[in-house]
Coordinates of C-alpha atoms in Angstrom, one line a residue:
X243 CA 5.0 -10.7 14.0
X244 CA 7.6 -14.0 13.6
X245 CA 8.8 -14.3 10.0
X246 CA 7.9 -18.1 8.5
X247 CA 10.1 -17.6 5.2
X248 CA 12.5 -15.4 3.2
X249 CA 12.3 -15.4 -0.9
X250 CA 15.2 -13.2 -2.1
X251 CA 13.1 -12.3 -5.4
X252 CA 9.4 -13.0 -6.4
X253 CA 7.5 -12.0 -9.5
X254 CA 4.0 -11.0 -9.1
X255 CA 1.7 -10.0 -12.3
X256 CA -0.2 -6.8 -11.5
X257 CA -2.5 -5.0 -13.8
X258 CA -1.0 -7.6 -16.2
X259 CA 2.1 -6.5 -16.1
X260 CA 5.1 -8.8 -14.2
X261 CA 6.6 -7.0 -11.5
X262 CA 9.7 -8.5 -9.4
X263 CA 9.9 -7.6 -6.1
X264 CA 13.2 -8.3 -3.9
X265 CA 14.2 -9.5 -0.4
X266 CA 10.6 -10.5 0.5
X267 CA 9.9 -11.7 4.1
X268 CA 7.3 -14.2 4.8
X269 CA 4.5 -13.5 7.7
X270 CA 2.4 -15.7 9.6
X271 CA -1.2 -14.3 8.9
X272 CA -4.7 -15.3 7.8
X273 CA -5.2 -14.0 4.6
X274 CA -2.9 -14.2 1.2
X275 CA -2.6 -10.3 1.0
X276 CA 0.6 -8.4 -0.6
X277 CA 2.7 -5.7 1.6
X278 CA 4.6 -3.4 -0.4
X279 CA 6.8 -1.4 1.2
X280 CA 8.9 1.7 1.0
X281 CA 12.0 -0.2 -0.1
X282 CA 10.3 -1.0 -3.4
X283 CA 8.6 2.1 -3.9
X284 CA 12.2 3.6 -3.9
X285 CA 12.9 1.4 -6.7
X286 CA 9.5 2.3 -8.9
X287 CA 11.0 6.0 -9.2
X288 CA 8.1 8.3 -10.5
X289 CA 4.6 6.9 -8.7
X290 CA 1.5 8.1 -8.2
X291 CA 0.1 6.7 -4.4
X292 CA -3.8 8.3 -3.6
X293 CA -4.4 6.0 0.2
X294 CA -8.1 7.6 -0.2
X295 CA -8.8 5.8 -3.4
X296 CA -7.2 3.3 -2.4
X297 CA -4.8 3.3 -6.1
X298 CA -0.9 3.4 -7.0
X299 CA 0.2 4.3 -10.7
X300 CA 3.3 3.8 -11.3
X301 CA 5.7 3.6 -15.0
X302 CA 6.8 0.6 -15.7
X303 CA 9.0 -0.3 -19.1
X304 CA 7.3 2.4 -21.1
X305 CA 3.4 2.0 -20.1
X306 CA 1.4 3.7 -16.8
X307 CA 0.4 0.4 -14.4
X308 CA -2.5 1.7 -12.1
X309 CA -3.2 -0.7 -9.2
X310 CA -6.5 -0.3 -7.1
X311 CA -6.3 -1.9 -3.5
X312 CA -9.3 -2.8 -1.5
X313 CA -11.2 0.4 -0.2
X314 CA -13.1 -0.7 3.4
X315 CA -14.8 2.4 4.3
X316 CA -15.8 0.5 7.6
X317 CA -14.1 -0.6 10.2
X318 CA -15.1 -3.8 12.3
X319 CA -14.8 -4.2 15.7
X320 CA -12.5 -7.4 16.9
X321 CA -14.4 -10.4 18.3
X322 CA -12.3 -11.8 21.4
X323 CA -11.6 -14.9 19.7
X324 CA -10.1 -13.3 16.2
X325 CA -8.1 -11.6 19.6
X326 CA -7.0 -15.3 20.9
X327 CA -6.1 -16.6 17.8
X328 CA -3.4 -13.7 17.1
X329 CA -2.3 -14.1 20.4
X330 CA -1.8 -17.5 20.3
X331 CA 0.3 -17.5 16.9
X332 CA 2.4 -14.3 18.6
X333 CA 1.0 -12.4 16.0
X334 CA 0.1 -8.8 17.8
X335 CA 2.7 -7.0 18.6
X336 CA 1.9 -3.7 19.9
X337 CA -2.1 -2.5 20.6
X338 CA -3.4 1.4 20.3
X339 CA -6.4 2.2 20.9
X340 CA -7.5 5.2 17.7
X341 CA -9.2 7.8 18.4
X342 CA -10.5 9.7 14.8
X343 CA -10.3 13.6 15.0
X344 CA -11.1 16.0 11.7
X345 CA -8.0 18.1 9.9
X346 CA -7.3 21.3 10.6
X347 CA -9.3 23.3 7.6
X348 CA -5.8 24.8 5.3
X349 CA -6.3 27.2 2.7
X350 CA -5.8 25.6 -0.6
X351 CA -2.7 27.3 -2.5
X352 CA -2.9 26.2 -6.2
X353 CA 0.3 24.8 -7.8
X354 CA 2.2 26.1 -10.8
X355 CA 2.4 23.1 -13.5
X356 CA 4.8 22.9 -15.8
X357 CA 4.0 22.5 -19.7
X358 CA 6.2 19.6 -20.1
X359 CA 4.1 17.4 -17.7
X360 CA 2.6 14.2 -18.7
X361 CA -1.4 15.0 -18.3
X362 CA -2.0 12.2 -16.8
X363 CA 0.3 13.2 -13.6
X364 CA -1.5 17.3 -14.1
X365 CA -4.7 15.3 -14.2
X366 CA -4.5 13.4 -10.8
X367 CA -2.8 16.5 -9.1

């Protein structure tokens, strides 16, 4: 994808808290989604992500902030005109075929929790 622009620092309000995200690249896409990548997660230090429940929890200025994403459990087949549109704006870098496979059943080994662990973290784990 081609980069449409660059923002040195972007202030975003999420769950009633303001977060400064450095080095933002503006991409030519049809929606207004904010995609957060690993360098920003490093800045957060300790954070919890649950991809199945589509949420991110982190500590910001001494308070926990929880962000909920959109959970779309059904995939949609791309229509021909969608693919043509993406090709016209040079938005397709690679195309893959995805196949769903069941994960291997591994035994669950309980983790020992520290007594000093925050209850909110122990509850999530």
